[in-house]
Amino acid sequence: MQKLLNEQAMVLMGLFLIGSGLYASTFAQSFSNVATAQSPVFFPRTILMLWMGLTLIALVQAMHQNEASAPVASLGRVALLLVTSVVYTNVIGHEGFFLPSVVFAAMSLHLFGIRNPIVVALYAVVVPGALVLLFNHMLSMPLPVSRFTHLF
Amino acid sequence: MLSSLPDAFAILMTLEGLLVLVLGTALGIVLGAMPGIGSTVAVAMVLPFTLSMGQAPAIMLLLAVYAGSVYGGSIAAILINTPGTPQSAATCLDGYPMAQRGEAGLALGWATVASVIGGLVSAVVLIFAAPQLAAFALQFGPIETFTLILLGMTCIVSVSTGSLVKGLLAGMIGIFLSTVGGDPIVGEMRFTFNNWQLFAGFNLLAVVIGVFALSEVLMRASAQLSTASELVDFKGVTLPRLAMWKGRRRTLGKSVLIGNMIGVLPGTGAATAAFISYAEGRRSSPNGDKFGTGEPDGIIASEAANNAVTGGALVPTMALGIPGDAITAVMLATLTLHGITPGPKLVEDNPTLIAAIFAGFFVINLLLLPLGLVLSRVAAPILRVKEAFMMTAIVLLCAVGVYFVRGNPFDLAVMGAAGVAGFILRRQGFPMAPLVIGMVLGPTLEITLRQGLILTDGSFWAFFYGHPIALALGLISVFALIFPLLRQFMSMQRRSL
C-alpha cells in the first residue's frame, strides 16, 4: 500500500485515470459510420490505448524501484505560486493585463524571497506598466484592459 | 537551392534582416548568459513576437536567439561556475578554474573562438547536407513519411532524459493533444466536450511556453532559492593569439566533427555532444591530464561541440521535418504558425526562404565573434540579477507573448494549465521534448497513417512489403526502442554479478 501512496505512483495513477476517461468518452459520442481506420476516433483510441499501457508499465516500474521524487524545499511556496499562476492566467481575460500582473508580480517576488516592500512595489508596478505602455500605447498591439478603464 | 542564394542575401541585406540578425544574436547571448533561462526558454519567450514578422525574419530571429544563447551559456559557466544553459555544463570544468587563476578574459576568448568555428562549420554542413537529404526524402510517400516520423520519435524518446517509458508516454500525451479539435480528414469534432474554444485544438505555442517556461519557474520555486553569485575579476575578452593554437587544432577539429555528427541525430542535443567531446578531448589531447584544472583544450572541446550541434540539429528539422531536440521542435512550431508545412517538400517549395535561413545562420555565427566580445562585458553584471526578478519577468513576458498569438485569453488559461501539468510531470522525470514533438508531428503522423491504410486496404503490416525504405526505417525504429532496454538489462546483469 505504501508503494502506491508515493508522489510518483499517484501521478501515474492520475494519468491512467485521465487516459481511461478520455478513452471511455470516445464511446459516449456518436461519430460518422466510416471504415475503422478512417473513423475520427481510430487514431486517438490507438494513442490512448498506448497511453494507458505505458502508464501501467511506468506504474509497475515505479512500484518496483520505489524511488522518491526530488524533495521540495518549501511546499507552501510552490503551492502558493502554483495557485497564483493558475489564477493569474485565468483572470487576465476578465480583469485586464495590468492589475492581475501587479498582484502576480508582488506575490511572485515575495515567494522568491524579495522582502523589501519598496523594491517589490516598484517592480510590480513598473514592469507590467512598462509592458502596457509599450504594447497598448506605442506598438498599438493592445493587451487586455480592465473593466475600470481602457487605459490599462 | 544554391541558385537561390543571391535572392536570399537580398532578404538578409535589408534593414529588417540585419536588425533581426544583430538584435537576435545579442538577445540570445544575454538570455543564454542568465542561469535558469536556457536556450529552450529563450527561444519560447521570443517566439510570440515573431508572429508579426515575415517568414524569413521570424525564423532567423529564433535561430539567432538559439545560436546566441548556446554561446551565451559559456559566459555564466566561466564567470560564476553556473552554466547559463545545460550545453555549457562541461565548459565550467575548465573555464571556471581558469577564471579563478585570473584568466577569465582568456577563457572566454577560447570559448568565443571555439564557438564561432563550431557554429560556422555546422552552418556549412547544414547548407550542403539539408538539401541532399530533402531531395532523397522527396521519394517518400505517406507510408515512408509515417515510418520516418515514427523513427524520429523513437530516437528522441530513446535518448531523452528520464526513462524510456516516460519519454514514450510524454510523446503519447503530446500526440493526443494534437488530436483535440477537428478531425483532419472527415472534419468531425473530437474531445472538445462542446467547448467551442477547443474547436481549433490547443494552441501549440501556449502549450510549448507552459511546459517549458512556466514549469521552469515552478521548478525553480520548488528548489532552494539561489542567491546572486560571486563574480570573478573580469575586464573583457582576450582572444588567444595564433601561436597559442599550436597543438590544439586537432582537439578543435574533432570537437566540431563530434558536434555535427551528434547534432544530426534526432534527440541527442548539445549537452550530450559537449560531454562526449569533452571526454574524447581528455582521452586524445596531449594536455588531457590537465583537464579539469583550467585547461583551454577542455573549453575548446565543449564549446566547439555545443555550437556545432546547432547547425547539425537543423539538418533533420529542415530537410525532413523531424526536430532534433526541444529547441528545433519550437522552430518547427514556428514554421507551422507561419503557415509553412515542415517536411521534405519544404526545401523544394521554398528555396529562397530556406536559402535565406541557411545564409542567415552562417551570418549569425560570424556575428558571435564581435557581439560576444562586446556583450560578455555587458552580460557579466546581469549575472548578479536575483532569480526572483528574472522568474517573475519570464511569467509576465510569457503571458504577453501567448496572448498575442490569437488575442484569445483562453490561450493564457491553457498556458497556465500546461505549466502546472509540465511541473508535475517534470518532477517525476518526464522529459518535455517528446511531448512537444508529439504535438508538432501528431497531425502528420495521423494523416500519413490513415492514408497508408487506404493504400494497403487497411493492413498495417503491408506498410513494410514492397516499401524497402519504410521497412528499413521501421527496423531502425524497433532497434532504437530496444537498444536502451537492452543496455539497461545488460547493466543490471553486470551489477548482479
Short mmCIF file of C-alpha atoms in Angstrom, two decimals, chain B residues 70-262:
data_model
loop_
_atom_site.label_atom_id
_atom_site.label_comp_id
_atom_site.label_asym_id
_atom_site.label_seq_id
_atom_site.Cartn_x
_atom_site.Cartn_y
_atom_site.Cartn_z
CA VAL B 70 24.26 28.44 -26.73
CA TYR B 71 27.33 30.71 -26.79
CA GLY B 72 25.95 32.95 -24.00
CA GLY B 73 25.73 29.95 -21.68
CA SER B 74 29.55 29.86 -21.57
CA ILE B 75 29.73 33.36 -20.04
CA ALA B 76 27.95 32.28 -16.85
CA ALA B 77 29.81 28.94 -16.88
CA ILE B 78 33.20 30.68 -16.88
CA LEU B 79 32.45 33.70 -14.70
CA ILE B 80 30.25 32.22 -11.94
CA ASN B 81 30.72 28.44 -12.38
CA THR B 82 26.98 28.09 -13.17
CA PRO B 83 26.16 27.09 -16.74
CA GLY B 84 23.70 29.52 -18.31
CA THR B 85 22.46 26.61 -20.43
CA PRO B 86 22.86 22.83 -19.87
CA GLN B 87 25.04 22.74 -23.01
CA SER B 88 27.70 24.77 -21.19
CA ALA B 89 27.94 22.50 -18.14
CA ALA B 90 31.17 20.92 -19.48
CA THR B 91 32.64 24.40 -20.01
CA CYS B 92 32.51 25.02 -16.24
CA LEU B 93 35.02 22.23 -15.65
CA ASP B 94 37.95 24.14 -17.14
CA GLY B 95 36.50 27.61 -17.69
CA TYR B 96 35.95 28.44 -14.04
CA PRO B 97 39.38 27.20 -12.81
CA MET B 98 40.96 29.43 -15.49
CA ALA B 99 38.83 32.36 -14.31
CA GLN B 100 39.90 31.71 -10.71
CA ARG B 101 43.52 31.93 -11.87
CA GLY B 102 42.78 35.46 -13.12
CA GLU B 103 42.39 34.36 -16.78
CA ALA B 104 38.63 34.84 -17.16
CA GLY B 105 39.10 37.02 -20.25
CA LEU B 106 41.31 34.44 -21.98
CA ALA B 107 38.94 31.59 -21.02
CA LEU B 108 36.08 33.49 -22.64
CA GLY B 109 38.36 34.17 -25.62
CA TRP B 110 38.92 30.42 -26.14
CA ALA B 111 35.19 29.82 -25.72
CA THR B 112 34.32 32.58 -28.22
CA VAL B 113 36.66 31.41 -30.97
CA ALA B 114 35.77 27.73 -30.49
CA SER B 115 32.04 28.58 -30.55
CA VAL B 116 32.38 30.66 -33.71
CA ILE B 117 34.37 27.98 -35.56
CA GLY B 118 31.99 25.22 -34.40
CA GLY B 119 28.97 27.24 -35.47
CA LEU B 120 30.41 28.25 -38.85
CA VAL B 121 31.36 24.70 -39.81
CA SER B 122 27.92 23.47 -38.76
CA ALA B 123 26.32 26.18 -40.94
CA VAL B 124 28.29 24.87 -43.94
CA VAL B 125 27.22 21.29 -43.13
CA LEU B 126 23.62 22.49 -42.91
CA ILE B 127 23.81 24.32 -46.26
CA PHE B 128 25.16 21.26 -48.10
CA ALA B 129 23.58 18.34 -46.22
CA ALA B 130 19.99 19.50 -45.75
CA PRO B 131 19.11 19.88 -49.47
CA GLN B 132 20.64 16.44 -50.28
CA LEU B 133 18.68 14.77 -47.51
CA ALA B 134 15.50 16.60 -48.52
CA ALA B 135 15.98 15.56 -52.17
CA PHE B 136 16.26 11.92 -51.08
CA ALA B 137 13.19 12.26 -48.84
CA LEU B 138 11.11 13.56 -51.77
CA GLN B 139 10.70 9.93 -52.88
CA PHE B 140 8.73 9.32 -49.68
CA GLY B 141 5.01 8.56 -49.90
CA PRO B 142 2.67 8.58 -46.87
CA ILE B 143 3.90 5.16 -45.70
CA GLU B 144 7.57 6.19 -45.73
CA THR B 145 6.70 9.52 -44.09
CA PHE B 146 4.78 7.70 -41.36
CA THR B 147 7.72 5.38 -40.60
CA LEU B 148 10.12 8.34 -40.77
CA ILE B 149 8.12 10.22 -38.12
CA LEU B 150 7.96 7.03 -36.07
CA LEU B 151 11.76 6.73 -36.31
CA GLY B 152 12.25 10.37 -35.35
CA MET B 153 10.03 9.99 -32.32
CA THR B 154 11.61 6.75 -31.15
CA CYS B 155 15.11 8.26 -31.47
CA ILE B 156 14.04 11.31 -29.50
CA VAL B 157 12.38 9.23 -26.81
CA SER B 158 15.17 6.68 -26.51
CA VAL B 159 17.82 9.28 -25.81
CA SER B 160 15.75 11.78 -23.85
CA THR B 161 16.49 12.21 -20.18
CA GLY B 162 14.43 10.09 -17.80
CA SER B 163 13.14 6.62 -18.52
CA LEU B 164 12.22 5.30 -21.96
CA VAL B 165 8.66 4.54 -20.85
CA LYS B 166 8.17 8.06 -19.51
CA GLY B 167 9.59 9.54 -22.73
CA LEU B 168 7.16 7.43 -24.78
CA LEU B 169 4.28 8.37 -22.51
CA ALA B 170 5.13 12.07 -22.84
CA GLY B 171 5.15 11.59 -26.62
CA MET B 172 1.70 9.92 -26.48
CA ILE B 173 0.33 12.81 -24.40
CA GLY B 174 1.68 15.25 -27.00
CA ILE B 175 0.19 13.27 -29.91
CA PHE B 176 -3.14 13.02 -28.10
CA LEU B 177 -3.23 16.79 -27.51
CA SER B 178 -2.78 17.26 -31.27
CA THR B 179 -5.95 15.23 -31.93
CA VAL B 180 -8.21 17.60 -29.96
CA GLY B 181 -10.44 19.60 -32.32
CA GLY B 182 -11.48 18.87 -35.90
CA ASP B 183 -10.58 15.53 -37.47
CA PRO B 184 -8.10 16.21 -40.32
CA ILE B 185 -9.91 14.02 -42.88
CA VAL B 186 -13.67 13.99 -42.13
CA GLY B 187 -13.73 17.20 -40.04
CA GLU B 188 -15.75 15.90 -37.09
CA MET B 189 -15.02 17.37 -33.64
CA ARG B 190 -13.09 15.22 -31.17
CA PHE B 191 -12.58 15.72 -27.40
CA THR B 192 -13.99 19.24 -27.45
CA PHE B 193 -16.77 18.41 -24.95
CA ASN B 194 -18.93 21.15 -26.53
CA ASN B 195 -16.37 23.82 -25.65
CA TRP B 196 -16.10 25.95 -28.81
CA GLN B 197 -12.70 27.25 -27.68
CA LEU B 198 -11.33 23.77 -28.39
CA PHE B 199 -12.77 23.50 -31.91
CA ALA B 200 -9.43 24.64 -33.37
CA GLY B 201 -7.48 22.46 -30.94
CA PHE B 202 -4.99 23.53 -28.31
CA ASN B 203 -2.79 26.46 -29.19
CA LEU B 204 0.63 24.88 -29.71
CA LEU B 205 2.51 27.95 -28.52
CA ALA B 206 0.53 28.16 -25.27
CA VAL B 207 1.40 24.53 -24.53
CA VAL B 208 5.08 24.98 -25.50
CA ILE B 209 5.51 28.06 -23.31
CA GLY B 210 3.58 26.44 -20.47
CA VAL B 211 5.57 23.21 -20.35
CA PHE B 212 8.96 24.82 -20.86
CA ALA B 213 8.91 28.36 -19.42
CA LEU B 214 6.16 28.39 -16.78
CA SER B 215 7.03 24.92 -15.49
CA GLU B 216 10.69 26.03 -15.23
CA VAL B 217 9.63 28.91 -12.95
CA LEU B 218 7.68 26.46 -10.80
CA MET B 219 10.64 24.03 -10.76
CA ARG B 220 12.86 26.88 -9.55
CA ALA B 221 10.36 27.73 -6.83
CA SER B 222 10.41 24.12 -5.66
CA ALA B 223 14.21 24.12 -5.26
CA GLN B 224 16.34 26.02 -2.75
CA LEU B 225 16.30 29.73 -3.62
CA SER B 226 19.64 30.78 -5.09
CA THR B 227 21.46 33.91 -4.11
CA ALA B 228 23.35 36.14 -6.55
CA SER B 229 26.68 34.51 -7.38
CA GLU B 230 30.14 35.84 -6.71
CA LEU B 231 31.72 37.18 -9.91
CA VAL B 232 35.42 36.63 -10.61
CA ASP B 233 37.61 39.52 -11.72
CA PHE B 234 36.79 40.16 -15.39
CA LYS B 235 37.90 43.05 -17.57
CA GLY B 236 36.88 41.86 -21.02
CA VAL B 237 37.54 39.06 -23.51
CA THR B 238 41.12 38.35 -24.58
CA LEU B 239 41.34 36.44 -27.85
CA PRO B 240 44.04 33.74 -27.92
CA ARG B 241 46.97 34.51 -30.25
CA LEU B 242 47.56 32.28 -33.28
CA ALA B 243 50.68 30.74 -31.72
CA MET B 244 48.61 29.62 -28.71
CA TRP B 245 46.58 27.35 -31.01
CA LYS B 246 49.61 25.11 -31.62
CA GLY B 247 48.73 21.54 -30.64
CA ARG B 248 45.08 22.43 -30.08
CA ARG B 249 43.77 22.37 -33.67
CA ARG B 250 43.24 18.62 -33.56
CA THR B 251 41.00 18.91 -30.49
CA LEU B 252 39.10 21.71 -32.21
CA GLY B 253 38.61 19.66 -35.42
CA LYS B 254 37.49 16.56 -33.55
CA SER B 255 35.08 18.54 -31.38
CA VAL B 256 33.49 20.24 -34.39
CA LEU B 257 33.08 16.84 -36.05
CA ILE B 258 31.53 15.27 -32.93
CA GLY B 259 29.15 18.22 -32.55
CA ASN B 260 27.96 17.99 -36.15
CA MET B 261 27.53 14.23 -36.09
CA ILE B 262 25.62 14.23 -32.81
#
